[in-house]
Amino acid sequence: MSAPFSEAGADMKVLIADESAGGRLDAWLTAALGDEFSRSRIQALVKQGMVRINGEAVSEPKAKIRPGDEVRVVLPEPEDPEPKGEDIPLQVLYEDDDVIVIMKPAGLVVHPGAGNWTGTLVNALIHHCGDTLSGIGGVKRPGIVHRLDKETSGVMVVAKNDIAHRHLAAQFADHGRTGPLERAYMALVWGRPRQLKGTIDAPLGRSSARTKRAVKSIESGDAREAITHFEVVERFGEQADGTAIASMVECRLETGRTHQIRVHMAHIGNPLIGDPEYGTAFKTKVNRLSDGTKAVVGGFHRQALHAFLLQFEHPASGRVMRFEAPLPDDMAQLLSALRNEKRAAK
């Protein structure tokens, strides 16, 4: 017998089937819910009585779905598997009994989540550190006090015990306003910011797309303060009117929101080169480049963002520790190609 349909204590989603809907309910729901739930999980929810079509309970995953149907789904919190250690190479910059500082490569997810339950930095850390990681971050995030996007490279610090975790977390929450914490990124962006040095103060919230962020009014229910300081370090393909094809920009965070630098730079008209979510409108800019540079830029398929500097106070000794990491090979090659463009423009 199916369990009773209940909305109490669970996340409820209401979906309206579009004109392309047709066929089995479980297949359509799996596609509609993206990577949140597997098809087998969806089938189990249907059999448990957690799905209704136009108000009627459904218990068969093969039930038909039609355009215009209203589908209500009760989505319980997903049961996260406990991450296991995996022998994934780590570039360790420093390690002691309290912290480990690593250089995260582009392409490595920081912690397990939907669609990425294995092959993450956490899996690598568990293998490398054993049981010494702080447990404050929970099962999915042991030792993690800050994060970088999957395709952003750069320096990260991880806590190896709970005392270190609390100390580091407080520093990151303060964002260096009253302490020694510093975080700096190097970005390669399209165009040239109107100001060579400035501050972007623009609140961020969820976009209409589930995984994206957008600049929103502070009055919006989910908007949170977001402040980025930037300075143009170098310009490429500079024109007589002062504009440029691209620029290298140093960014420093006063707040640490999801996708903050990527959204802020796009907001002022200078999205990151290669950004697949916030820079697609600028893809035609590549046509302004010489053939050699065009090939390198066209083959760069991630946001050109690297966390090159991290400074913090050691949680045990109180010593200020500073780590810098050079650009990874792919960004170094991109920078070299853009510099050739700079020479060609002269």
XYZ file of C-alpha atoms in Angstrom:
346
model
C 0.000 0.000 0.000
C 1.262 3.487 -0.829
C 2.163 5.826 1.996
C -0.192 8.823 2.402
C 0.659 11.983 0.496
C 1.964 14.501 3.022
C 3.449 17.953 2.601
C 4.510 18.342 6.228
C 8.237 18.593 6.941
C 9.337 18.102 3.338
C 10.198 20.163 0.308
C 7.283 20.478 -2.115
C 7.760 21.096 -5.817
C 4.949 22.034 -8.185
C 5.738 21.466 -11.851
C 3.676 22.257 -14.935
C 4.287 19.966 -17.904
C 5.200 21.935 -21.026
C 4.215 21.214 -24.627
C 7.025 18.685 -25.039
C 5.678 16.475 -22.226
C 4.576 12.958 -23.058
C 5.311 9.385 -22.143
C 6.153 7.984 -18.711
C 5.879 10.057 -15.549
C 9.161 8.769 -14.062
C 11.162 9.652 -17.188
C 9.654 13.140 -17.377
C 10.214 13.846 -13.661
C 13.817 12.667 -13.851
C 14.481 15.137 -16.669
C 12.531 17.937 -14.974
C 14.366 17.616 -11.659
C 17.813 17.686 -13.263
C 20.556 15.954 -11.290
C 18.801 16.191 -7.914
C 17.317 12.688 -7.990
C 18.033 9.521 -9.957
C 15.312 7.772 -11.928
C 15.227 4.908 -9.427
C 14.722 7.430 -6.594
C 11.887 9.084 -8.527
C 10.242 5.692 -9.099
C 10.448 4.984 -5.373
C 8.811 8.319 -4.541
C 5.954 7.607 -6.956
C 5.373 4.158 -5.421
C 5.412 5.718 -1.935
C 2.542 8.012 -2.913
C 4.620 11.178 -2.959
C 3.457 12.352 -6.410
C 0.135 13.734 -7.588
C -1.023 14.677 -11.090
C -3.773 17.307 -11.187
C -4.543 16.542 -7.545
C -4.880 12.785 -8.038
C -2.487 10.410 -6.290
C -0.267 8.365 -8.596
C 1.399 5.091 -7.649
C 2.683 3.858 -11.019
C 5.978 5.240 -12.390
C 4.772 4.423 -15.919
C 1.709 6.673 -15.549
C 1.288 9.014 -18.532
C 2.170 12.691 -18.376
C 0.578 15.214 -20.757
C 1.145 18.891 -21.594
C -0.517 21.178 -19.057
C -0.579 18.615 -16.249
C 0.196 19.962 -12.775
C 2.555 17.640 -10.928
C 3.134 17.955 -7.196
C 6.083 16.091 -5.703
C 7.090 15.711 -2.071
C 10.883 15.661 -2.018
C 12.412 14.393 1.214
C 15.941 15.428 2.035
C 18.262 13.246 -0.044
C 20.269 10.730 1.927
C 23.880 11.647 1.319
C 26.327 8.776 1.118
C 29.322 9.078 3.417
C 32.331 10.050 1.279
C 35.192 7.572 1.090
C 38.877 8.265 0.668
C 40.157 8.163 -2.906
C 43.754 8.223 -4.101
C 43.506 11.520 -5.967
C 46.809 13.447 -6.261
C 47.048 16.595 -4.151
C 49.471 19.470 -4.617
C 50.253 20.231 -0.966
C 51.776 23.654 -0.291
C 51.945 23.257 3.499
C 50.777 20.804 6.149
C 50.988 20.412 9.934
C 48.771 18.986 12.700
C 46.235 21.807 12.366
C 45.926 22.766 8.707
C 46.691 21.620 5.195
C 47.099 24.137 2.370
C 46.635 22.847 -1.162
C 46.622 24.147 -4.712
C 43.255 23.094 -6.147
C 43.326 22.421 -9.894
C 40.508 23.474 -12.202
C 38.005 20.673 -12.734
C 38.086 19.374 -9.151
C 34.839 19.707 -7.158
C 35.470 20.695 -3.532
C 32.889 18.556 -1.740
C 30.402 15.807 -2.678
C 26.963 16.818 -3.897
C 24.337 16.002 -6.497
C 26.063 14.593 -9.558
C 29.473 14.563 -7.841
C 29.429 11.994 -5.042
C 32.978 10.823 -5.776
C 36.194 12.269 -7.196
C 36.078 15.419 -5.056
C 38.672 17.271 -3.002
C 37.029 15.850 0.141
C 37.568 12.294 -1.141
C 41.227 13.142 -1.779
C 41.626 14.736 1.671
C 40.088 11.752 3.456
C 42.597 9.470 1.708
C 45.505 11.817 2.471
C 44.626 12.814 6.042
C 42.720 9.789 7.307
C 40.545 10.590 10.325
C 42.351 13.815 11.236
C 40.019 16.184 9.354
C 37.703 18.436 11.365
C 34.178 17.045 11.628
C 32.488 20.440 11.998
C 31.779 20.660 8.288
C 29.623 17.534 8.477
C 29.842 14.270 6.573
C 30.067 15.922 3.164
C 32.416 18.764 4.109
C 34.975 17.615 6.692
C 37.574 20.330 7.257
C 36.183 22.654 4.574
C 36.112 26.302 5.713
C 35.865 27.932 2.276
C 35.468 26.746 -1.286
C 36.290 27.463 -4.901
C 34.061 26.711 -7.896
C 34.809 23.481 -9.707
C 36.497 25.249 -12.636
C 38.337 27.841 -10.530
C 41.905 26.963 -9.595
C 43.887 28.234 -6.642
C 45.001 28.104 -3.023
C 42.765 26.597 -0.326
C 43.249 25.895 3.381
C 41.540 22.967 5.130
C 41.157 22.433 8.899
C 42.494 19.214 10.396
C 40.787 19.542 13.797
C 37.715 21.251 15.231
C 39.624 24.005 17.045
C 41.403 24.959 13.824
C 38.080 24.826 11.971
C 36.372 27.287 14.324
C 39.360 29.656 14.232
C 39.631 29.641 10.434
C 35.859 29.849 9.915
C 35.772 33.009 12.043
C 38.494 34.573 9.887
C 36.636 33.794 6.665
C 33.370 35.086 8.129
C 35.154 38.359 8.952
C 36.596 38.550 5.398
C 39.748 40.254 6.652
C 37.927 43.336 7.932
C 39.559 43.109 11.365
C 42.195 40.410 10.878
C 44.994 39.359 8.541
C 42.908 37.251 6.147
C 43.534 38.089 2.484
C 42.082 36.413 -0.592
C 43.043 37.607 -4.054
C 42.169 36.278 -7.492
C 43.524 36.879 -10.965
C 40.920 37.035 -13.718
C 41.190 37.399 -17.492
C 38.149 39.301 -18.711
C 36.702 40.582 -21.943
C 37.135 44.282 -22.622
C 38.447 46.808 -20.126
C 36.538 48.045 -17.085
C 35.676 51.735 -17.372
C 37.522 52.331 -14.115
C 41.014 50.899 -13.782
C 40.415 50.467 -10.063
C 37.139 50.302 -8.222
C 34.591 48.509 -6.066
C 31.518 46.586 -7.172
C 28.834 46.719 -4.474
C 25.919 44.726 -5.867
C 23.803 42.255 -3.838
C 23.513 38.721 -5.195
C 20.673 36.211 -5.086
C 19.430 33.182 -6.949
C 18.848 33.526 -10.673
C 15.885 32.000 -12.508
C 18.291 29.209 -13.453
C 18.742 26.864 -10.484
C 22.546 26.862 -10.417
C 23.186 30.516 -11.290
C 23.342 33.752 -9.319
C 22.291 37.268 -10.341
C 22.554 40.861 -9.166
C 19.326 41.664 -7.329
C 17.780 44.420 -5.264
C 18.710 44.207 -1.595
C 14.966 44.185 -0.892
C 14.672 40.812 -2.634
C 14.033 38.018 -0.199
C 17.196 36.060 -1.024
C 19.581 38.927 -1.886
C 22.761 39.138 0.187
C 25.423 41.838 0.361
C 28.274 41.248 -2.109
C 31.346 43.481 -2.483
C 34.302 42.944 -4.828
C 37.333 45.237 -5.137
C 39.147 45.131 -8.472
C 42.170 46.628 -10.204
C 43.181 46.321 -13.860
C 46.707 44.891 -13.978
C 47.232 44.605 -17.739
C 45.376 45.360 -20.970
C 45.507 43.459 -24.263
C 44.753 44.656 -27.774
C 44.380 48.219 -26.530
C 42.813 50.638 -28.991
C 43.392 54.334 -29.593
C 40.188 55.226 -27.763
C 41.400 53.506 -24.589
C 39.268 50.407 -24.939
C 40.835 46.958 -25.072
C 39.915 43.496 -26.317
C 40.714 41.939 -22.947
C 42.257 42.689 -19.552
C 43.885 40.985 -16.610
C 42.153 42.040 -13.388
C 43.068 41.402 -9.766
C 39.992 40.886 -7.588
C 39.762 40.911 -3.801
C 36.682 39.784 -1.929
C 35.069 41.705 0.907
C 32.267 39.133 0.939
C 32.296 35.548 -0.309
C 29.127 34.750 -2.254
C 28.661 31.929 -4.740
C 30.021 32.935 -8.189
C 30.635 36.450 -6.824
C 33.546 37.529 -9.033
C 32.025 35.914 -12.122
C 28.662 37.649 -11.684
C 30.136 40.997 -10.636
C 32.526 41.226 -13.583
C 29.732 40.314 -15.994
C 27.539 42.924 -14.278
C 29.973 45.734 -15.169
C 30.271 44.459 -18.742
C 33.518 42.491 -18.449
C 32.724 38.787 -18.043
C 35.487 36.263 -17.549
C 36.944 34.716 -20.686
C 35.690 31.146 -21.070
C 32.874 31.487 -18.523
C 30.177 29.079 -19.760
C 27.393 30.610 -17.642
C 27.978 34.355 -17.486
C 30.147 35.086 -20.529
C 28.400 33.432 -23.471
C 27.129 36.742 -24.870
C 30.755 37.762 -25.486
C 31.779 34.707 -27.524
C 31.901 36.783 -30.716
C 34.704 38.882 -29.187
C 37.058 36.097 -30.207
C 36.615 37.157 -33.836
C 38.541 40.357 -33.098
C 41.666 38.369 -32.223
C 44.494 37.292 -34.502
C 44.399 33.666 -35.644
C 46.968 32.385 -33.144
C 45.294 34.028 -30.161
C 41.845 33.059 -31.441
C 42.772 29.375 -31.358
C 43.966 29.556 -27.732
C 40.981 31.590 -26.508
C 38.507 29.449 -28.443
C 39.929 26.336 -26.823
C 39.692 27.704 -23.278
C 36.538 26.169 -21.822
C 36.432 27.324 -18.193
C 36.206 30.669 -16.450
C 39.664 32.274 -16.469
C 39.844 32.687 -12.701
C 42.651 31.703 -10.322
C 42.848 32.234 -6.548
C 46.543 33.144 -6.485
C 46.825 34.524 -2.928
C 45.652 33.306 0.468
C 46.803 34.758 3.779
C 45.484 33.760 7.205
C 46.442 33.549 10.865
C 47.535 30.065 11.886
C 44.877 28.777 14.328
C 47.409 27.383 16.814
C 50.568 29.486 16.598
C 48.941 32.803 15.668
C 51.568 33.247 12.950
C 50.402 35.022 9.781
C 50.876 32.629 6.870
C 50.877 33.750 3.247
C 50.682 31.494 0.182
C 50.855 32.439 -3.476
C 50.372 30.098 -6.427
C 51.380 30.961 -10.005
C 48.853 30.718 -12.812
C 48.201 27.118 -13.880
C 49.423 26.091 -17.323
C 46.136 26.676 -19.158
C 45.752 30.243 -17.874
C 49.457 30.935 -18.395
C 49.086 29.909 -22.042
C 45.990 32.086 -22.376
C 47.833 35.051 -20.848
C 50.788 34.522 -23.187
C 48.498 34.500 -26.223
C 46.772 37.706 -25.086
C 50.150 39.369 -24.545
C 51.040 38.563 -28.138
C 47.841 40.334 -29.105
C 49.007 43.326 -27.069
C 52.280 43.489 -28.993
C 50.480 43.086 -32.318
C 48.210 46.041 -31.553
C 51.142 48.421 -31.110
